Amino acid sequence: MSLVNVVGPLIDCVEMHHNGAQQDRDSARLWDEWRTHVSPFFDLAERDETDLSQPVAMKTFHLGALLVGNVVAPAQDLVREARKSARQGVDHLLIQFYTKGRSRIETRQERLATGGGAVIYDLSQPVTVRSDQAVDAVNILLPRVLLSSEPLRVEALHGQVADFRADAAGQIAFTTIQGIMSCADRLTPQHLPALTAAAARLCSGFLSGAQAQGEEVEWRARLEIRHFIRSHLHNPDLGVELLQRRFGLSRAALYREFAGEGGVQTFIRERRLAAALRLLTRPSARGGRPRVSSVAYATGFIEDKSFSRAFKTKFGFLPSEVRAGEMPAMAGDDKAGRLLAWLRDLTGEPAPEARLAG
């Protein structure tokens, strides 16, 4: 077994690699480790075809503005539910370039992905992926803001499978990502801005050719509402009434929209607490942890006591117990925790510290 957590001198990398289980008890342990490692992106379920005697691997590089990597996965079912997307508060784009294997992608429609197909995921939307064969793929995960200003309807592309080998831009994007990974041990921080911009532009060009039609208005409205919430967490008046006025929706329509996420107020509170945790773990301009009261006000809480009570209920510890520069230990595998932290940090938006009091 090889479970590697690599922090290189220049480019951060998280890797899990296993040559295959030899016994049933090894298979059970390997499946649990694999499921935990992938959990920031998908929840997993075994299939009759799942064969853990074969190699299993996933390698992810953090390039500052985006993530690239590759995966060798067994036959399995992957699920990303609306609740996971809501908890994470991300709407990034994931493209998986299949080089081997077969999967059925289930959104509102069903599509088949095989070698040469690129699966496009909008991580703000639910999806089920049923792989009855082992899959090898190259991955890139981009914050939406990195995509070019072309009128891409990312939400309508969700679940699409595009033939990247038959598309010049897709083939170039695929080989560029492969090239970045093969040279990762020689990259410096000075290389990253140009490389990430090039990869994002190539992906934009590829996606433009794969642009889907239909269901655009509904998903765009949903994303706009969530973006508005994330951008106004500092406003203590953020709630059902404000959303009704801003988007012209009835109270019943808003309740239906957030029914799968515990309701409007629960969604807002979860986003506020997640933002508060990020602020508390980032050193202030003067060094050290920001004041708890400043973080509370910056995330829309009107008093320290209610903030501390809600924070402890959510995370199991008080905000005063958080130390700047330290993300509190997460349950489960540390590599999965780091991947989840990376996923959440790719906001593509101005740092929320700007709203903190000095």
Coordinates of C-alpha atoms in Angstrom, one line a residue:
M1 CA 0.0 0.0 0.0
S2 CA 1.2 3.5 -0.7
L3 CA -0.8 6.4 0.8
V4 CA 1.2 9.5 0.1
N5 CA 0.7 13.1 1.3
V6 CA 3.2 15.1 -0.6
V7 CA 4.1 18.7 0.0
G8 CA 6.8 19.6 -2.4
P9 CA 9.0 22.6 -2.1
L10 CA 7.1 24.5 -4.8
I11 CA 3.8 22.8 -5.9
D12 CA 1.5 21.3 -3.4
C13 CA 0.3 17.8 -4.1
V14 CA -2.0 15.2 -2.4
E15 CA -1.8 11.6 -3.6
M16 CA -3.3 8.3 -2.8
H17 CA -1.9 5.2 -4.5
H18 CA -2.6 1.5 -3.9
N19 CA -1.4 -1.4 -6.0
G20 CA -4.4 -3.5 -5.2
A21 CA -5.8 -5.5 -2.2
Q22 CA -4.7 -9.1 -1.8
Q23 CA -7.3 -10.2 0.8
D24 CA -10.9 -9.4 1.6
R25 CA -9.9 -7.6 4.8
D26 CA -7.4 -5.5 2.8
S27 CA -10.3 -4.7 0.3
A28 CA -12.5 -3.4 3.1
R29 CA -9.8 -1.2 4.5
L30 CA -8.8 0.0 1.0
W31 CA -12.4 0.9 0.1
D32 CA -12.9 2.9 3.3
E33 CA -9.6 4.8 2.6
W34 CA -10.6 5.4 -1.1
R35 CA -14.1 6.5 -0.2
T36 CA -12.7 9.0 2.4
H37 CA -10.1 10.3 -0.1
V38 CA -12.7 11.1 -2.8
S39 CA -15.4 12.4 -0.3
P40 CA -14.7 16.1 -0.9
F41 CA -16.0 15.6 -4.5
F42 CA -18.3 12.6 -4.4
D43 CA -19.9 10.1 -2.1
L44 CA -19.1 6.5 -3.2
A45 CA -20.9 3.1 -3.3
E46 CA -19.5 -0.2 -4.3
R47 CA -20.9 -2.2 -7.3
D48 CA -20.9 -5.9 -8.1
E49 CA -18.1 -5.0 -10.7
T50 CA -15.9 -3.2 -8.1
D51 CA -12.5 -4.9 -8.2
L52 CA -10.1 -3.7 -5.6
S53 CA -7.4 -6.2 -6.5
Q54 CA -6.4 -3.7 -9.3
P55 CA -4.5 -0.5 -8.7
V56 CA -6.4 2.5 -7.3
A57 CA -4.9 6.0 -7.4
M58 CA -5.7 9.7 -7.3
K59 CA -3.2 12.5 -7.6
T60 CA -4.1 16.2 -7.3
F61 CA -1.9 19.3 -7.8
H62 CA -2.8 22.7 -6.3
L63 CA -1.7 25.3 -8.8
G64 CA -3.0 28.3 -6.7
A65 CA -6.0 29.2 -8.9
L66 CA -7.1 25.7 -10.0
L67 CA -6.5 22.0 -9.4
V68 CA -5.3 19.4 -11.9
G69 CA -4.7 15.7 -11.5
N70 CA -5.5 12.2 -12.6
V71 CA -7.4 9.3 -11.2
V72 CA -7.4 5.5 -11.6
A73 CA -10.7 4.4 -10.1
P74 CA -12.5 1.1 -9.8
A75 CA -16.0 0.4 -11.0
Q76 CA -18.2 2.3 -8.5
D77 CA -21.1 4.6 -8.1
L78 CA -20.4 8.3 -7.4
V79 CA -23.1 10.6 -6.1
R80 CA -22.9 14.4 -5.5
E81 CA -26.1 15.5 -3.8
A82 CA -27.5 19.0 -3.5
R83 CA -26.8 18.9 0.2
K84 CA -23.1 18.4 -0.3
S85 CA -23.0 21.2 -2.8
A86 CA -24.8 23.5 -0.4
R87 CA -22.6 22.6 2.6
Q88 CA -19.5 23.3 0.6
G89 CA -20.8 26.5 -1.0
V90 CA -18.8 26.0 -4.2
D91 CA -19.9 26.2 -7.9
H92 CA -16.7 25.2 -9.5
L93 CA -16.4 23.4 -12.8
L94 CA -14.8 19.9 -13.0
I95 CA -13.8 18.4 -16.3
Q96 CA -12.8 14.7 -16.4
F97 CA -11.1 13.6 -19.6
Y98 CA -11.7 9.9 -19.8
T99 CA -8.8 7.8 -21.3
K100 CA -10.2 4.4 -20.3
G101 CA -13.4 2.9 -18.9
R102 CA -17.1 3.6 -19.0
S103 CA -19.7 5.5 -16.9
R104 CA -23.3 6.5 -17.1
I105 CA -23.8 10.1 -16.2
E106 CA -27.2 10.8 -14.7
T107 CA -28.5 14.3 -14.3
R108 CA -31.9 15.3 -15.8
Q109 CA -30.7 13.3 -18.8
E110 CA -28.6 10.2 -19.1
R111 CA -25.3 10.1 -21.0
L112 CA -22.6 7.6 -21.6
A113 CA -18.9 8.4 -21.1
T114 CA -16.1 6.3 -22.5
G115 CA -12.5 6.8 -23.5
G116 CA -12.1 10.0 -25.4
G117 CA -15.1 11.6 -23.7
A118 CA -14.8 14.6 -21.4
V119 CA -17.5 14.8 -18.7
I120 CA -18.4 18.3 -17.6
Y121 CA -19.6 18.8 -14.0
D122 CA -21.0 21.9 -12.4
L123 CA -20.3 21.2 -8.8
S124 CA -23.2 23.3 -7.6
Q125 CA -25.6 20.7 -9.1
P126 CA -26.4 17.1 -8.2
V127 CA -25.2 14.2 -10.3
T128 CA -24.9 10.4 -10.1
V129 CA -22.2 8.6 -12.0
R130 CA -22.4 4.8 -12.4
S131 CA -19.2 3.2 -13.6
D132 CA -19.4 -0.5 -14.4
Q133 CA -15.8 -0.5 -15.5
A134 CA -12.6 0.8 -14.0
V135 CA -11.9 4.4 -15.2
D136 CA -8.7 6.3 -15.9
A137 CA -9.1 10.1 -16.3
V138 CA -7.3 13.4 -16.3
N139 CA -9.0 16.1 -14.2
I140 CA -9.1 19.9 -14.1
L141 CA -11.1 21.9 -11.5
L142 CA -11.6 25.6 -12.1
P143 CA -13.5 28.3 -10.3
R144 CA -16.1 29.8 -12.6
V145 CA -14.5 33.2 -12.6
L146 CA -11.4 31.8 -14.4
L147 CA -13.4 30.9 -17.5
S148 CA -13.3 33.5 -20.2
S149 CA -15.8 36.2 -20.7
E150 CA -17.4 34.2 -23.5
P151 CA -21.2 33.6 -22.8
L152 CA -20.6 30.1 -21.4
R153 CA -23.7 28.5 -19.8
V154 CA -21.9 26.3 -17.4
E155 CA -25.0 25.3 -15.6
A156 CA -26.5 23.9 -18.9
L157 CA -23.3 22.0 -19.6
H158 CA -23.6 20.0 -16.4
G159 CA -23.5 16.3 -17.2
Q160 CA -22.6 16.7 -20.8
V161 CA -20.1 14.3 -22.4
A162 CA -18.0 15.9 -25.2
D163 CA -15.6 14.1 -27.5
F164 CA -12.3 15.8 -26.7
R165 CA -10.2 13.8 -29.1
A166 CA -12.4 15.0 -32.1
D167 CA -12.2 18.6 -30.9
A168 CA -8.9 20.5 -31.5
A169 CA -9.3 22.7 -28.4
G170 CA -10.3 19.7 -26.3
Q171 CA -7.2 17.8 -27.4
I172 CA -4.9 20.7 -26.7
A173 CA -6.5 21.3 -23.3
F174 CA -6.1 17.6 -22.5
T175 CA -2.4 17.5 -23.5
T176 CA -1.7 20.8 -21.7
I177 CA -3.0 19.4 -18.4
Q178 CA -1.0 16.3 -18.9
G179 CA 2.1 18.4 -19.6
I180 CA 1.5 20.5 -16.5
M181 CA 1.4 17.3 -14.3
S182 CA 4.4 15.8 -15.9
C183 CA 6.5 18.9 -15.2
A184 CA 5.0 19.7 -11.8
D185 CA 8.2 18.8 -9.9
R186 CA 10.0 21.5 -11.9
L187 CA 7.4 24.3 -11.8
T188 CA 7.9 27.4 -9.7
P189 CA 5.3 29.9 -8.4
Q190 CA 6.4 32.2 -11.2
H191 CA 5.2 29.7 -13.8
L192 CA 1.7 29.3 -12.3
P193 CA -0.2 32.5 -13.4
A194 CA 0.6 32.0 -17.1
L195 CA -0.1 28.2 -16.9
T196 CA -3.4 28.5 -15.1
A197 CA -4.5 31.3 -17.4
A198 CA -3.6 29.2 -20.5
A199 CA -5.4 26.1 -19.1
A200 CA -8.5 28.1 -18.3
R201 CA -8.6 29.7 -21.7
L202 CA -8.2 26.3 -23.5
C203 CA -11.0 24.9 -21.4
S204 CA -13.2 27.8 -22.2
G205 CA -12.6 27.3 -25.9
F206 CA -13.4 23.6 -25.6
L207 CA -16.6 24.3 -23.6
S208 CA -17.7 26.8 -26.1
G209 CA -17.8 24.1 -28.7
A210 CA -19.7 21.8 -26.3
Q211 CA -22.2 24.4 -25.2
A212 CA -25.6 22.8 -24.3
Q213 CA -29.1 24.2 -24.8
G214 CA -32.1 24.3 -22.6
E215 CA -32.8 24.6 -18.8
E216 CA -30.6 27.7 -18.8
V217 CA -32.9 30.1 -17.1
E218 CA -33.8 27.9 -14.2
W219 CA -30.2 27.0 -13.3
R220 CA -28.9 30.5 -13.9
A221 CA -31.5 31.9 -11.5
R222 CA -30.5 29.3 -8.9
L223 CA -26.8 30.2 -9.2
E224 CA -27.5 33.9 -9.1
I225 CA -29.5 33.5 -5.8
R226 CA -26.7 31.5 -4.2
H227 CA -24.0 34.0 -5.5
F228 CA -26.1 36.9 -4.1
I229 CA -26.2 35.1 -0.7
R230 CA -22.5 34.5 -0.6
S231 CA -21.8 38.1 -1.6
H232 CA -24.0 39.5 1.2
L233 CA -23.3 37.3 4.2
H234 CA -22.1 40.5 6.0
N235 CA -25.6 41.9 5.8
P236 CA -27.6 41.0 9.0
D237 CA -30.8 41.6 7.0
L238 CA -30.0 38.8 4.6
G239 CA -33.0 36.5 4.6
V240 CA -36.2 35.5 2.9
E241 CA -37.7 39.0 2.7
L242 CA -34.5 40.5 1.1
L243 CA -34.3 37.6 -1.4
Q244 CA -38.0 38.0 -2.3
R245 CA -37.4 41.7 -3.1
R246 CA -34.2 41.1 -5.0
F247 CA -35.4 38.3 -7.2
G248 CA -39.2 38.8 -7.3
L249 CA -39.9 35.3 -5.9
S250 CA -42.7 34.3 -3.6
R251 CA -41.9 32.9 -0.1
A252 CA -43.2 29.5 -1.3
A253 CA -40.9 29.5 -4.3
L254 CA -37.9 30.2 -2.1
Y255 CA -38.9 27.5 0.3
R256 CA -39.1 25.0 -2.6
E257 CA -35.8 26.1 -3.9
F258 CA -34.0 25.4 -0.6
A259 CA -36.1 22.6 0.6
G260 CA -33.3 20.0 0.0
E261 CA -30.8 22.1 1.9
G262 CA -32.8 22.6 5.1
G263 CA -34.5 25.9 4.1
V264 CA -33.4 29.4 3.3
Q265 CA -32.3 30.4 6.8
T266 CA -30.3 27.1 7.3
F267 CA -28.5 27.6 4.0
I268 CA -27.6 31.2 4.9
R269 CA -26.4 30.2 8.4
E270 CA -24.3 27.4 7.1
R271 CA -22.6 29.8 4.6
R272 CA -22.0 32.4 7.3
L273 CA -20.4 29.9 9.7
A274 CA -18.2 28.4 6.9
A275 CA -17.1 32.0 6.0
A276 CA -16.4 32.7 9.7
L277 CA -14.2 29.6 10.0
R278 CA -12.2 30.7 7.0
L279 CA -11.7 34.2 8.4
L280 CA -10.7 32.9 11.8
T281 CA -8.0 30.6 10.4
R282 CA -6.4 33.4 8.2
P283 CA -4.1 35.8 10.0
S284 CA -5.2 39.4 10.2
A285 CA -3.2 42.2 8.7
R286 CA -1.7 42.9 12.1
G287 CA -0.8 39.2 12.6
G288 CA -2.6 36.7 14.8
R289 CA -6.2 35.7 14.7
P290 CA -8.9 38.3 13.9
R291 CA -11.1 39.4 16.7
V292 CA -14.1 37.2 17.2
S293 CA -16.4 40.2 17.3
S294 CA -15.0 41.4 14.0
V295 CA -15.5 38.0 12.4
A296 CA -19.1 37.8 13.8
Y297 CA -20.0 41.2 12.3
A298 CA -18.3 40.5 9.0
T299 CA -20.5 37.4 8.6
G300 CA -23.8 39.0 9.5
F301 CA -24.2 38.1 13.2
I302 CA -25.4 41.0 15.3
E303 CA -23.9 39.8 18.6
D304 CA -21.0 37.8 19.8
K305 CA -23.0 35.4 22.0
S306 CA -25.3 34.2 19.3
F307 CA -22.3 33.8 17.0
S308 CA -20.3 31.8 19.4
R309 CA -23.3 29.6 20.3
A310 CA -24.0 28.8 16.6
F311 CA -20.3 28.3 15.8
K312 CA -19.9 25.7 18.6
T313 CA -23.1 23.9 17.6
K314 CA -21.7 23.6 14.1
F315 CA -18.1 22.8 14.7
G316 CA -17.9 21.5 18.2
F317 CA -15.5 24.2 19.5
L318 CA -15.7 28.0 20.2
P319 CA -14.4 30.6 17.8
S320 CA -12.0 31.8 20.4
E321 CA -10.3 28.4 20.3
V322 CA -9.4 28.7 16.6
R323 CA -5.8 29.8 15.9
A324 CA -4.8 31.8 12.9
G325 CA -3.0 29.7 10.3
E326 CA -4.5 26.4 11.6
M327 CA -7.5 24.7 10.1
P328 CA -8.9 22.7 13.0
A329 CA -8.5 18.9 12.6
M330 CA -11.3 17.4 10.5
A331 CA -12.8 14.0 11.2
G332 CA -11.5 11.3 8.9
D333 CA -8.5 11.2 6.6
D334 CA -6.3 14.3 6.6
K335 CA -5.7 14.1 2.8
A336 CA -9.5 14.3 2.3
G337 CA -9.5 17.3 4.6
R338 CA -6.8 19.1 2.7
L339 CA -8.6 18.4 -0.6
L340 CA -11.8 19.8 0.8
A341 CA -10.0 22.9 2.1
W342 CA -8.5 23.4 -1.4
L343 CA -12.0 23.0 -3.0
R344 CA -13.5 25.6 -0.7
D345 CA -10.6 28.0 -1.1
L346 CA -10.9 28.3 -4.8
T347 CA -13.5 31.1 -4.6
G348 CA -12.2 33.3 -7.3
E349 CA -13.6 36.3 -5.4
P350 CA -12.0 39.1 -3.3
A351 CA -10.8 38.0 0.1
P352 CA -13.5 38.5 2.8
E353 CA -10.9 40.0 5.1
A354 CA -11.6 43.3 3.5
R355 CA -14.8 43.5 5.5
L356 CA -13.1 42.9 8.9
A357 CA -12.7 45.7 11.3
G358 CA -9.0 46.6 11.9

